[in-house]
Amino acid sequence: MRTKDERAEDRVLTVPNALSFARLLLIPVFLYLVLGPEWDELALVVLVVSGVTDYLDGKLARKLGQTSKIGAILDPVADRLYILAVVVGLSLRDIIPWWLAVILPLRDVFLFSLVPFLRTRGYSSLPVHFLGKAATAGLLYAFPLLLLGDGTGVVADLANVFGWAFTIWGVALYWWGGILYAFQVRKLLASTERVDPESRDGSDARAAG
């Protein structure tokens, strides 16, 4: 019989998960607003709301005791899809260069390539590093400012300056966090014995703590 904590970990209908789902639903809304009618004011509101939900879902999960397995997967997936959609949308509008739209998802491709190595030790992922969270936060500040900076006037000029400052720091931390993650994987490979695929019994769904 499963314990109360195990049943709680399998919950789907929680406030943090609802916020993550909402962030996913806002992705196509943002793309439509910024690429279709180019209603930048509304697109900016969507970016701000997405940033707020990203902050609240983790905070509420801990405060309300509503952490769950699906939440641990859904939150970073929503973050990555959100970042990908925004950089593609802003690139198509020529607000940011295409190299930026390539270098951010390239980091996630790099991390995904490490998963097969983790599975040889019975793991599917490692804990999210603080630098990765800081990088995501920086980018969540950067995108609304860059969109606001796509105009004229003092406010647009200031938004553009601060937006690029957050972008540079966000990209640097994003990749630095990815490199540290790779070192963590290397350390795990060196210190942990290989797991027989036939004897894992679902252990590759765990995360290293």
mmCIF file of C-alpha atoms in Angstrom:
data_model
loop_
_atom_site.group_PDB
_atom_site.id
_atom_site.type_symbol
_atom_site.label_atom_id
_atom_site.label_comp_id
_atom_site.label_asym_id
_atom_site.label_seq_id
_atom_site.Cartn_x
_atom_site.Cartn_y
_atom_site.Cartn_z
ATOM 1 C CA MET A 1 0.000 0.000 0.000
ATOM 2 C CA ARG A 2 1.308 3.415 -0.924
ATOM 3 C CA THR A 3 2.032 5.966 1.762
ATOM 4 C CA LYS A 4 0.309 9.345 2.046
ATOM 5 C CA ASP A 5 3.435 11.094 0.741
ATOM 6 C CA GLU A 6 3.570 8.817 -2.311
ATOM 7 C CA ARG A 7 -0.085 9.539 -3.111
ATOM 8 C CA ALA A 8 0.592 13.269 -2.746
ATOM 9 C CA GLU A 9 3.487 13.027 -5.193
ATOM 10 C CA ASP A 10 1.117 11.559 -7.815
ATOM 11 C CA ARG A 11 -1.379 14.432 -7.597
ATOM 12 C CA VAL A 12 -2.206 16.258 -10.821
ATOM 13 C CA LEU A 13 -4.890 18.757 -9.800
ATOM 14 C CA THR A 14 -2.889 21.233 -7.731
ATOM 15 C CA VAL A 15 -2.606 25.012 -7.790
ATOM 16 C CA PRO A 16 1.074 24.992 -8.944
ATOM 17 C CA ASN A 17 0.271 22.557 -11.762
ATOM 18 C CA ALA A 18 -2.673 24.714 -12.836
ATOM 19 C CA LEU A 19 -0.324 27.706 -13.071
ATOM 20 C CA SER A 20 2.132 25.710 -15.178
ATOM 21 C CA PHE A 21 -0.689 24.576 -17.486
ATOM 22 C CA ALA A 22 -1.824 28.195 -17.770
ATOM 23 C CA ARG A 23 1.704 29.220 -18.784
ATOM 24 C CA LEU A 24 1.654 26.564 -21.507
ATOM 25 C CA LEU A 25 -1.723 27.807 -22.780
ATOM 26 C CA LEU A 26 -0.389 31.370 -22.953
ATOM 27 C CA ILE A 27 2.374 30.382 -25.381
ATOM 28 C CA PRO A 28 0.188 30.265 -28.536
ATOM 29 C CA VAL A 29 -1.646 33.375 -27.309
ATOM 30 C CA PHE A 30 1.639 35.287 -27.162
ATOM 31 C CA LEU A 31 2.734 34.082 -30.608
ATOM 32 C CA TYR A 32 -0.585 35.146 -32.108
ATOM 33 C CA LEU A 33 -0.442 38.593 -30.514
ATOM 34 C CA VAL A 34 3.151 39.333 -31.456
ATOM 35 C CA LEU A 35 3.132 37.820 -34.966
ATOM 36 C CA GLY A 36 -0.469 38.343 -36.080
ATOM 37 C CA PRO A 37 -2.014 41.720 -35.293
ATOM 38 C CA GLU A 38 1.204 42.810 -33.505
ATOM 39 C CA TRP A 39 -0.687 43.881 -30.402
ATOM 40 C CA ASP A 40 2.499 44.394 -28.425
ATOM 41 C CA GLU A 41 0.749 45.831 -25.369
ATOM 42 C CA LEU A 42 -1.312 42.677 -24.903
ATOM 43 C CA ALA A 43 1.691 40.490 -25.729
ATOM 44 C CA LEU A 44 3.599 42.338 -23.026
ATOM 45 C CA VAL A 45 0.813 41.587 -20.540
ATOM 46 C CA VAL A 46 1.028 37.897 -21.467
ATOM 47 C CA LEU A 47 4.793 37.918 -20.850
ATOM 48 C CA VAL A 48 4.330 39.535 -17.448
ATOM 49 C CA VAL A 49 1.593 37.070 -16.469
ATOM 50 C CA SER A 50 3.774 34.158 -17.589
ATOM 51 C CA GLY A 51 6.666 35.458 -15.510
ATOM 52 C CA VAL A 52 4.437 35.833 -12.443
ATOM 53 C CA THR A 53 3.044 32.298 -12.795
ATOM 54 C CA ASP A 54 6.589 30.940 -13.126
ATOM 55 C CA TYR A 55 7.474 32.597 -9.817
ATOM 56 C CA LEU A 56 4.288 31.549 -8.051
ATOM 57 C CA ASP A 57 4.059 27.872 -9.022
ATOM 58 C CA GLY A 58 7.289 26.879 -7.279
ATOM 59 C CA LYS A 59 6.637 29.118 -4.299
ATOM 60 C CA LEU A 60 3.092 27.840 -3.801
ATOM 61 C CA ALA A 61 4.152 24.217 -4.281
ATOM 62 C CA ARG A 62 6.446 24.522 -1.289
ATOM 63 C CA LYS A 63 4.164 26.711 0.822
ATOM 64 C CA LEU A 64 1.027 24.617 0.267
ATOM 65 C CA GLY A 65 2.826 21.283 0.318
ATOM 66 C CA GLN A 66 1.629 20.542 -3.226
ATOM 67 C CA THR A 67 4.812 19.264 -4.813
ATOM 68 C CA SER A 68 4.189 16.453 -7.274
ATOM 69 C CA LYS A 69 5.986 14.306 -9.829
ATOM 70 C CA ILE A 70 4.129 15.857 -12.753
ATOM 71 C CA GLY A 71 4.847 19.324 -11.384
ATOM 72 C CA ALA A 72 8.577 18.602 -11.267
ATOM 73 C CA ILE A 73 8.389 17.779 -14.982
ATOM 74 C CA LEU A 74 5.759 20.283 -16.097
ATOM 75 C CA ASP A 75 7.387 23.403 -14.644
ATOM 76 C CA PRO A 76 10.774 23.151 -16.453
ATOM 77 C CA VAL A 77 9.064 21.962 -19.655
ATOM 78 C CA ALA A 78 6.767 25.000 -19.560
ATOM 79 C CA ASP A 79 9.771 27.258 -18.960
ATOM 80 C CA ARG A 80 11.698 25.848 -21.916
ATOM 81 C CA LEU A 81 8.750 25.955 -24.322
ATOM 82 C CA TYR A 82 7.963 29.473 -23.172
ATOM 83 C CA ILE A 83 11.535 30.653 -23.754
ATOM 84 C CA LEU A 84 11.658 28.914 -27.152
ATOM 85 C CA ALA A 85 8.366 30.440 -28.284
ATOM 86 C CA VAL A 86 9.322 33.925 -27.166
ATOM 87 C CA VAL A 87 12.765 33.951 -28.802
ATOM 88 C CA VAL A 88 11.289 32.616 -32.053
ATOM 89 C CA GLY A 89 8.504 35.214 -31.965
ATOM 90 C CA LEU A 90 10.839 38.098 -31.200
ATOM 91 C CA SER A 91 13.288 36.888 -33.861
ATOM 92 C CA LEU A 92 10.580 36.794 -36.518
ATOM 93 C CA ARG A 93 9.753 40.375 -35.565
ATOM 94 C CA ASP A 94 13.479 41.287 -35.861
ATOM 95 C CA ILE A 95 13.490 42.441 -32.242
ATOM 96 C CA ILE A 96 16.331 40.057 -31.380
ATOM 97 C CA PRO A 97 18.919 38.449 -33.702
ATOM 98 C CA TRP A 98 18.520 34.871 -34.868
ATOM 99 C CA TRP A 99 21.718 33.727 -33.170
ATOM 100 C CA LEU A 100 19.953 34.295 -29.847
ATOM 101 C CA ALA A 101 17.009 32.167 -30.984
ATOM 102 C CA VAL A 102 19.480 29.367 -31.763
ATOM 103 C CA ILE A 103 21.875 29.509 -28.816
ATOM 104 C CA LEU A 104 19.199 29.183 -26.117
ATOM 105 C CA PRO A 105 17.488 25.973 -27.322
ATOM 106 C CA LEU A 106 20.914 24.624 -28.309
ATOM 107 C CA ARG A 107 21.768 24.494 -24.604
ATOM 108 C CA ASP A 108 18.684 22.353 -23.948
ATOM 109 C CA VAL A 109 19.632 20.045 -26.812
ATOM 110 C CA PHE A 110 23.060 19.690 -25.194
ATOM 111 C CA LEU A 111 21.512 18.762 -21.829
ATOM 112 C CA PHE A 112 19.094 16.326 -23.473
ATOM 113 C CA SER A 113 22.081 14.539 -25.034
ATOM 114 C CA LEU A 114 23.304 13.754 -21.494
ATOM 115 C CA VAL A 115 20.153 11.802 -20.536
ATOM 116 C CA PRO A 116 21.337 8.481 -22.068
ATOM 117 C CA PHE A 117 24.464 8.677 -19.895
ATOM 118 C CA LEU A 118 22.353 9.281 -16.787
ATOM 119 C CA ARG A 119 20.178 6.295 -17.619
ATOM 120 C CA THR A 120 23.210 4.020 -17.509
ATOM 121 C CA ARG A 121 23.338 4.863 -13.783
ATOM 122 C CA GLY A 122 19.594 4.511 -13.227
ATOM 123 C CA TYR A 123 18.707 8.213 -13.311
ATOM 124 C CA SER A 124 16.685 10.327 -15.695
ATOM 125 C CA SER A 125 17.693 13.757 -14.401
ATOM 126 C CA LEU A 126 19.662 15.695 -11.818
ATOM 127 C CA PRO A 127 18.353 18.454 -9.531
ATOM 128 C CA VAL A 128 17.890 21.823 -11.212
ATOM 129 C CA HIS A 129 20.911 23.987 -10.457
ATOM 130 C CA PHE A 130 20.458 27.411 -8.875
ATOM 131 C CA LEU A 131 22.202 29.033 -11.859
ATOM 132 C CA GLY A 132 19.592 27.560 -14.176
ATOM 133 C CA LYS A 133 16.798 29.087 -12.103
ATOM 134 C CA ALA A 134 18.610 32.444 -11.977
ATOM 135 C CA ALA A 135 19.122 32.341 -15.752
ATOM 136 C CA THR A 136 15.441 31.635 -16.372
ATOM 137 C CA ALA A 137 14.484 34.505 -14.065
ATOM 138 C CA GLY A 138 16.843 36.851 -15.928
ATOM 139 C CA LEU A 139 15.358 35.883 -19.285
ATOM 140 C CA LEU A 140 11.819 36.311 -17.950
ATOM 141 C CA TYR A 141 12.761 39.896 -17.095
ATOM 142 C CA ALA A 142 14.567 40.393 -20.403
ATOM 143 C CA PHE A 143 11.813 39.426 -22.841
ATOM 144 C CA PRO A 144 9.145 41.939 -21.737
ATOM 145 C CA LEU A 145 11.776 44.693 -21.676
ATOM 146 C CA LEU A 146 12.997 43.833 -25.187
ATOM 147 C CA LEU A 147 9.430 43.877 -26.483
ATOM 148 C CA LEU A 148 8.800 47.194 -24.735
ATOM 149 C CA GLY A 149 12.052 48.497 -26.233
ATOM 150 C CA ASP A 150 10.790 47.912 -29.771
ATOM 151 C CA GLY A 151 9.579 51.478 -30.087
ATOM 152 C CA THR A 152 10.651 55.071 -29.791
ATOM 153 C CA GLY A 153 11.078 57.408 -26.880
ATOM 154 C CA VAL A 154 12.909 57.472 -23.574
ATOM 155 C CA VAL A 155 10.973 54.550 -22.071
ATOM 156 C CA ALA A 156 11.691 52.342 -25.086
ATOM 157 C CA ASP A 157 15.377 53.276 -25.031
ATOM 158 C CA LEU A 158 15.708 52.479 -21.324
ATOM 159 C CA ALA A 159 13.760 49.233 -21.726
ATOM 160 C CA ASN A 160 16.049 48.206 -24.578
ATOM 161 C CA VAL A 161 19.196 48.858 -22.524
ATOM 162 C CA PHE A 162 17.974 46.976 -19.459
ATOM 163 C CA GLY A 163 16.433 44.262 -21.618
ATOM 164 C CA TRP A 164 19.751 43.507 -23.290
ATOM 165 C CA ALA A 165 21.545 43.630 -19.934
ATOM 166 C CA PHE A 166 19.205 40.934 -18.589
ATOM 167 C CA THR A 167 19.520 39.014 -21.862
ATOM 168 C CA ILE A 168 23.326 38.909 -21.763
ATOM 169 C CA TRP A 169 23.385 37.815 -18.129
ATOM 170 C CA GLY A 170 20.541 35.360 -18.682
ATOM 171 C CA VAL A 171 22.211 33.674 -21.666
ATOM 172 C CA ALA A 172 25.575 33.520 -19.876
ATOM 173 C CA LEU A 173 24.036 31.974 -16.745
ATOM 174 C CA TYR A 174 21.867 29.666 -18.864
ATOM 175 C CA TRP A 175 24.909 28.156 -20.522
ATOM 176 C CA TRP A 176 27.075 28.229 -17.402
ATOM 177 C CA GLY A 177 24.359 26.308 -15.559
ATOM 178 C CA GLY A 178 24.310 23.798 -18.425
ATOM 179 C CA ILE A 179 28.070 23.334 -18.223
ATOM 180 C CA LEU A 180 27.890 22.768 -14.453
ATOM 181 C CA TYR A 181 25.119 20.241 -15.074
ATOM 182 C CA ALA A 182 27.445 18.406 -17.469
ATOM 183 C CA PHE A 183 30.157 18.326 -14.779
ATOM 184 C CA GLN A 184 27.596 16.897 -12.343
ATOM 185 C CA VAL A 185 26.791 14.162 -14.840
ATOM 186 C CA ARG A 186 30.496 13.419 -15.296
ATOM 187 C CA LYS A 187 30.955 13.182 -11.515
ATOM 188 C CA LEU A 188 27.955 10.860 -11.212
ATOM 189 C CA LEU A 189 29.293 8.609 -13.964
ATOM 190 C CA ALA A 190 32.652 8.384 -12.208
ATOM 191 C CA SER A 191 31.235 7.677 -8.744
ATOM 192 C CA THR A 192 28.258 5.424 -9.508
ATOM 193 C CA GLU A 193 28.233 1.900 -10.855
ATOM 194 C CA ARG A 194 26.498 1.112 -14.115
ATOM 195 C CA VAL A 195 22.962 -0.232 -13.697
ATOM 196 C CA ASP A 196 21.858 -3.356 -15.516
ATOM 197 C CA PRO A 197 18.952 -2.292 -17.786
ATOM 198 C CA GLU A 198 17.086 -5.506 -16.977
ATOM 199 C CA SER A 199 17.249 -4.887 -13.240
ATOM 200 C CA ARG A 200 16.297 -1.211 -13.043
ATOM 201 C CA ASP A 201 12.615 -1.846 -12.243
ATOM 202 C CA GLY A 202 11.676 1.728 -12.986
ATOM 203 C CA SER A 203 14.659 3.229 -11.171
ATOM 204 C CA ASP A 204 15.515 5.392 -14.164
ATOM 205 C CA ALA A 205 12.552 7.578 -13.268
ATOM 206 C CA ARG A 206 14.327 8.821 -10.162
ATOM 207 C CA ALA A 207 16.372 11.962 -9.836
ATOM 208 C CA ALA A 208 19.709 12.255 -8.121
ATOM 209 C CA GLY A 209 19.541 14.181 -4.868
#
